[in-house]
Amino acid sequence: MDKEIPAQTLKVEVLTREAFEPFGDVLEIRDNPLVINQGRCQKYSDLTSVTTDDQGYATMHIYKTARIRQAYQLDLLERHPLGSQTFMPLAEQRFLVVVASGSSDAEKPDLSSIRCFLTNGKQGITYHPGVWHHPLLSIDSGEEYLVVDRKGPGDNCDEVLIPLEQHLIVEVPK
Amino acid sequence: MDKEIPAQTLKVEVLTREAFEPFGDVLEIRDNPLVINQGRCQKYSDLTSVTTDDQGYATMHIYKTARIRQAYQLDLLERHPLGSQTFMPLAEQRFLVVVASGSSDAEKPDLSSIRCFLTNGKQGITYHPGVWHHPLLSIDSGEEYLVVDRKGPGDNCDEVLIPLEQHLIVEVPK
């Protein structure tokens, strides 16, 4: 046992637009909405955009994800080089957003750069094209998300397994 | 009073993919999801796509709409000729979808063709480009929607006022 790398529990950071800016956008209500439809609607505009290459187009899915209920060992990072990917929760439900650095040229993420953000239940997120991320980790009940991403020719998903001996752990926040 | 056109209360139809097909798509969970992320996620794929012209791109907003609480007189139809528009409720909340026919060449909708659909609380919808529709009518509490539509140069919103003497009424379903 003493030869193993000790387990590393990732620090959980509060998700804010500023902190997440290197990785993508945060979708949430902000100040100063536009008022449209004869005063009947407040529009919080242009929270994020959809990016695809010329060959692709944007499509939408509903994801229903199993939630984690205890400490979870990260096992995989993936990225979508040809387009952005947006996750918006379809109920008030928190989730964990795990991302890592690594230029779009690099074939692998920098595992030492992994960060973990906790949403506030109302927030959604967009990953910019090529941003390494772990599959979404639901932690509250209500596990459905609207997902907007790129469809089209070519390989738009790179996956890298995280060696289990790395023992990268996230704990479920209260 | 006897010279007025009598009020016409629109029939409220159940929203189904088949019924809504001439106007756009219904976003809802269906049979036979893909299973991804090592069995941890069910993916209901390609429920709708985002359409824009070559000059535009897709962007996302949150709309917060006042809900109607009693009979409501329709006063406006609009359409977006250069792109699709998707509305997805961010809680389990029903809304009314009012649409009308009219070819994309026609400058005005055919008011006699107006139809009104009721969602089941979980459903979202996409209007195809150019489809005439009334601004969204929320009827339950939880009035927030993720909206995905086209941004870019050119005029992407045509509006036509419905003459008040038409007395087109929708009643709030129970």
XYZ file of C-alpha atoms in Angstrom:
348
model
C 0.000 0.000 0.000
C 2.776 2.459 0.739
C 3.896 2.358 -2.889
C 0.636 3.814 -4.135
C 0.230 7.456 -5.002
C -1.856 8.898 -2.182
C -5.385 9.818 -3.128
C -5.784 13.447 -4.093
C -9.135 15.012 -3.326
C -9.816 17.874 -5.700
C -10.685 21.230 -4.220
C -14.247 22.191 -5.158
C -14.467 25.783 -6.388
C -17.560 27.955 -6.689
C -18.495 28.347 -10.340
C -18.318 31.956 -11.486
C -18.053 33.455 -14.928
C -14.647 34.905 -14.121
C -13.171 31.656 -12.798
C -14.565 29.603 -15.686
C -13.576 32.030 -18.441
C -10.522 30.012 -19.640
C -12.750 26.990 -20.227
C -16.047 28.405 -21.438
C -19.190 30.285 -20.470
C -21.591 30.194 -17.539
C -25.295 30.420 -18.389
C -27.151 32.250 -15.651
C -29.411 35.221 -15.109
C -27.513 38.494 -14.840
C -28.366 42.115 -14.330
C -30.074 44.389 -16.823
C -32.268 42.197 -18.976
C -33.816 43.467 -22.169
C -37.569 43.820 -21.861
C -39.386 42.433 -24.897
C -42.835 41.249 -25.978
C -44.623 44.404 -24.787
C -43.174 44.209 -21.324
C -44.137 40.604 -20.745
C -40.664 39.061 -21.015
C -37.210 39.726 -19.600
C -34.475 38.552 -21.961
C -31.026 37.768 -20.592
C -29.209 37.931 -23.883
C -26.285 36.156 -25.463
C -25.172 34.148 -22.461
C -23.187 31.864 -24.735
C -22.844 31.080 -28.409
C -22.722 27.802 -30.274
C -19.478 27.116 -32.117
C -19.064 24.572 -34.888
C -16.670 24.128 -37.781
C -17.894 24.814 -41.331
C -18.770 21.174 -41.931
C -20.902 20.796 -38.842
C -24.111 22.182 -37.407
C -25.605 22.421 -33.953
C -28.020 19.861 -32.602
C -29.700 19.275 -29.237
C -30.099 16.301 -26.951
C -31.461 15.490 -23.516
C -28.969 13.728 -21.247
C -30.150 11.807 -18.203
C -27.163 11.093 -15.994
C -26.692 8.856 -12.984
C -25.758 10.972 -10.022
C -22.804 10.324 -7.755
C -23.639 9.774 -4.118
C -20.238 9.394 -2.562
C -16.573 10.050 -3.289
C -15.946 9.410 -6.979
C -12.673 8.560 -8.663
C -12.176 10.410 -11.950
C -11.424 7.985 -14.748
C -11.717 9.828 -18.047
C -11.286 13.181 -19.736
C -12.659 14.045 -23.145
C -12.759 16.992 -25.518
C -14.658 18.013 -28.634
C -12.242 19.784 -30.973
C -14.776 20.754 -33.649
C -17.414 22.477 -31.588
C -18.662 23.849 -28.306
C -20.838 21.843 -25.923
C -23.470 23.335 -23.620
C -25.163 21.689 -20.623
C -28.226 23.311 -19.112
C -30.012 21.637 -16.170
C -33.752 21.106 -16.669
C -34.564 21.484 -12.985
C -32.851 23.259 -10.142
C -30.008 20.792 -9.696
C -26.318 21.191 -8.940
C -23.557 19.416 -10.760
C -19.773 19.254 -10.776
C -17.768 20.588 -13.695
C -14.302 19.045 -13.993
C -11.947 20.606 -16.541
C -8.244 20.539 -17.371
C -5.849 22.646 -19.347
C -4.038 21.531 -22.452
C -3.738 23.497 -25.643
C -5.873 22.412 -28.552
C -2.677 21.130 -30.178
C -1.692 18.947 -27.273
C -2.802 15.343 -27.546
C -3.297 14.943 -23.842
C -4.568 17.077 -21.000
C -2.285 18.254 -18.234
C -3.585 16.140 -15.348
C -1.924 18.406 -12.804
C -4.171 21.246 -14.029
C -7.495 19.576 -13.265
C -10.042 21.841 -11.551
C -13.489 21.093 -10.178
C -16.323 23.657 -10.069
C -19.679 23.369 -8.301
C -22.729 24.974 -9.914
C -25.401 26.700 -7.842
C -28.335 24.698 -9.200
C -29.506 27.284 -11.719
C -26.304 27.585 -13.738
C -25.479 25.890 -17.006
C -22.118 25.823 -18.743
C -20.570 25.799 -22.198
C -17.211 24.173 -22.896
C -15.295 25.970 -25.619
C -14.123 23.714 -28.455
C -11.192 21.544 -27.422
C -11.540 22.025 -23.652
C -10.747 18.827 -21.752
C -13.511 17.842 -19.333
C -14.802 14.891 -17.363
C -18.274 13.623 -18.214
C -20.788 15.635 -16.244
C -21.248 14.636 -12.595
C -24.773 15.102 -11.269
C -25.068 15.361 -7.526
C -28.680 16.379 -6.903
C -31.867 14.649 -7.906
C -33.204 15.866 -11.233
C -30.605 14.494 -13.583
C -31.800 15.830 -16.923
C -29.883 18.319 -19.025
C -30.402 19.985 -22.358
C -27.184 19.519 -24.329
C -26.305 21.583 -27.393
C -23.341 20.488 -29.445
C -21.905 19.940 -32.892
C -22.890 17.235 -35.338
C -21.224 16.525 -38.652
C -18.407 14.646 -40.380
C -15.081 13.945 -38.695
C -14.040 12.823 -35.248
C -15.258 15.272 -32.630
C -14.431 13.321 -29.470
C -10.971 12.639 -28.065
C -10.844 10.548 -24.905
C -8.012 10.007 -22.461
C -8.247 7.560 -19.596
C -6.958 8.783 -16.257
C -4.710 6.096 -14.753
C -6.517 4.657 -11.753
C -3.328 4.841 -9.703
C -3.577 8.610 -9.970
C -6.387 8.389 -7.389
C -8.030 11.640 -8.374
C -11.076 11.890 -6.163
C -14.030 14.278 -6.017
C -16.184 14.296 -2.934
C -19.880 15.083 -3.138
C -20.491 18.517 -1.618
C -23.277 18.857 0.916
C -71.906 45.707 -29.619
C -73.736 43.616 -32.200
C -71.400 44.884 -34.918
C -68.369 43.320 -33.297
C -66.905 40.034 -34.427
C -67.800 37.535 -31.708
C -64.880 36.383 -29.598
C -63.328 33.176 -30.825
C -61.765 30.941 -28.198
C -59.027 28.835 -29.712
C -59.184 25.095 -29.247
C -56.252 23.907 -27.154
C -54.557 20.864 -28.672
C -52.214 18.413 -26.979
C -48.668 18.977 -28.218
C -47.288 15.945 -30.020
C -44.430 15.592 -32.457
C -46.796 14.528 -35.199
C -49.211 17.430 -34.744
C -46.420 20.002 -34.501
C -44.392 18.683 -37.434
C -45.476 21.413 -39.907
C -44.196 24.083 -37.516
C -41.105 22.595 -35.921
C -39.815 20.041 -33.443
C -40.810 18.866 -29.971
C -37.967 18.331 -27.494
C -38.833 15.498 -25.140
C -37.507 12.175 -23.928
C -38.292 9.327 -26.281
C -37.648 5.624 -26.430
C -34.308 3.952 -26.994
C -31.651 6.301 -25.680
C -28.000 5.803 -26.436
C -26.042 4.785 -23.368
C -22.771 6.726 -23.053
C -20.126 7.611 -20.495
C -19.551 4.028 -19.381
C -23.201 3.404 -18.706
C -23.686 6.469 -16.554
C -25.698 8.546 -19.037
C -28.716 8.044 -21.278
C -28.565 10.269 -24.351
C -31.768 11.146 -26.190
C -30.119 12.261 -29.405
C -30.801 14.856 -32.031
C -34.177 16.047 -30.790
C -33.843 19.175 -32.871
C -31.201 21.068 -34.810
C -30.297 24.728 -34.886
C -30.774 26.424 -38.240
C -29.191 29.710 -39.258
C -28.298 31.361 -42.529
C -24.629 31.579 -43.589
C -24.222 35.052 -42.105
C -25.533 34.151 -38.676
C -24.640 31.921 -35.778
C -26.527 30.428 -32.871
C -26.632 32.066 -29.469
C -28.474 31.344 -26.219
C -30.552 33.404 -23.836
C -32.670 32.924 -20.750
C -36.202 34.318 -21.047
C -38.278 35.027 -17.971
C -41.871 35.511 -19.025
C -44.915 36.819 -17.206
C -47.514 34.101 -17.041
C -51.118 34.501 -18.067
C -53.661 33.794 -15.376
C -56.929 34.249 -17.205
C -58.317 34.424 -20.720
C -55.825 36.217 -22.930
C -56.464 38.040 -26.165
C -53.816 37.359 -28.812
C -52.380 40.579 -30.155
C -49.256 39.767 -32.148
C -47.621 37.178 -34.351
C -43.947 37.152 -35.256
C -41.525 35.060 -37.264
C -37.762 34.721 -37.648
C -36.984 34.138 -41.324
C -33.229 33.614 -40.952
C -33.093 30.970 -38.248
C -34.813 28.504 -35.977
C -35.807 29.345 -32.404
C -35.917 26.831 -29.552
C -37.622 27.229 -26.155
C -36.822 24.762 -23.389
C -38.442 25.180 -19.951
C -35.982 25.251 -17.045
C -38.420 23.675 -14.618
C -41.427 21.433 -15.052
C -43.787 24.060 -16.392
C -46.453 24.046 -19.072
C -46.844 26.705 -21.718
C -49.019 27.458 -24.713
C -47.600 27.389 -28.228
C -49.581 29.476 -30.710
C -48.636 29.133 -34.373
C -50.105 30.032 -37.756
C -49.552 29.019 -41.346
C -48.291 31.283 -44.070
C -45.619 30.445 -46.572
C -42.202 31.954 -46.015
C -42.916 34.188 -49.044
C -46.159 35.543 -47.681
C -45.856 38.828 -45.839
C -48.617 38.006 -43.405
C -49.839 34.942 -41.577
C -53.182 33.376 -42.330
C -55.097 34.309 -39.174
C -57.729 31.674 -39.871
C -55.023 29.015 -39.530
C -53.988 29.832 -35.964
C -53.567 26.793 -33.721
C -52.801 26.553 -30.019
C -50.859 23.654 -28.432
C -50.418 22.871 -24.737
C -47.114 21.349 -23.595
C -47.001 18.688 -20.890
C -44.534 20.497 -18.640
C -41.433 18.632 -19.744
C -41.582 19.448 -23.451
C -39.693 22.162 -25.286
C -40.232 23.272 -28.872
C -38.327 24.556 -31.889
C -39.950 26.821 -34.459
C -38.577 26.232 -37.934
C -37.309 29.380 -39.676
C -40.161 31.581 -40.854
C -42.921 29.969 -38.785
C -45.409 32.529 -37.487
C -45.945 32.324 -33.732
C -47.252 34.309 -30.813
C -44.778 35.205 -28.067
C -44.609 32.316 -25.640
C -47.436 32.122 -23.102
C -46.420 30.727 -19.718
C -49.233 29.328 -17.637
C -47.494 27.611 -14.705
C -45.130 29.035 -12.139
C -41.498 28.667 -13.131
C -41.310 31.059 -16.035
C -37.723 30.608 -17.175
C -36.734 29.167 -20.536
C -33.491 28.514 -22.328
C -33.825 30.054 -25.792
C -31.535 29.146 -28.691
C -31.752 31.264 -31.803
C -29.872 33.026 -34.564
C -27.782 36.140 -34.243
C -26.179 38.055 -37.073
C -26.698 40.785 -39.661
C -30.065 41.468 -41.271
C -33.618 41.676 -40.008
C -34.645 38.391 -38.405
C -37.964 39.424 -36.861
C -41.173 40.205 -38.732
C -44.123 41.255 -36.585
C -47.788 41.499 -37.451
C -50.355 42.924 -35.059
C -53.590 40.979 -34.744
C -56.498 43.433 -34.998
C -58.115 43.620 -31.571
C -61.565 43.347 -33.127
C -60.609 39.817 -34.192
C -61.119 38.834 -30.529
C -58.871 35.799 -30.692
C -58.854 34.409 -27.172
C -56.928 31.665 -25.434
C -58.164 30.386 -22.112
C -55.789 29.117 -19.469
C -56.094 25.334 -19.212
C -56.521 23.823 -15.773
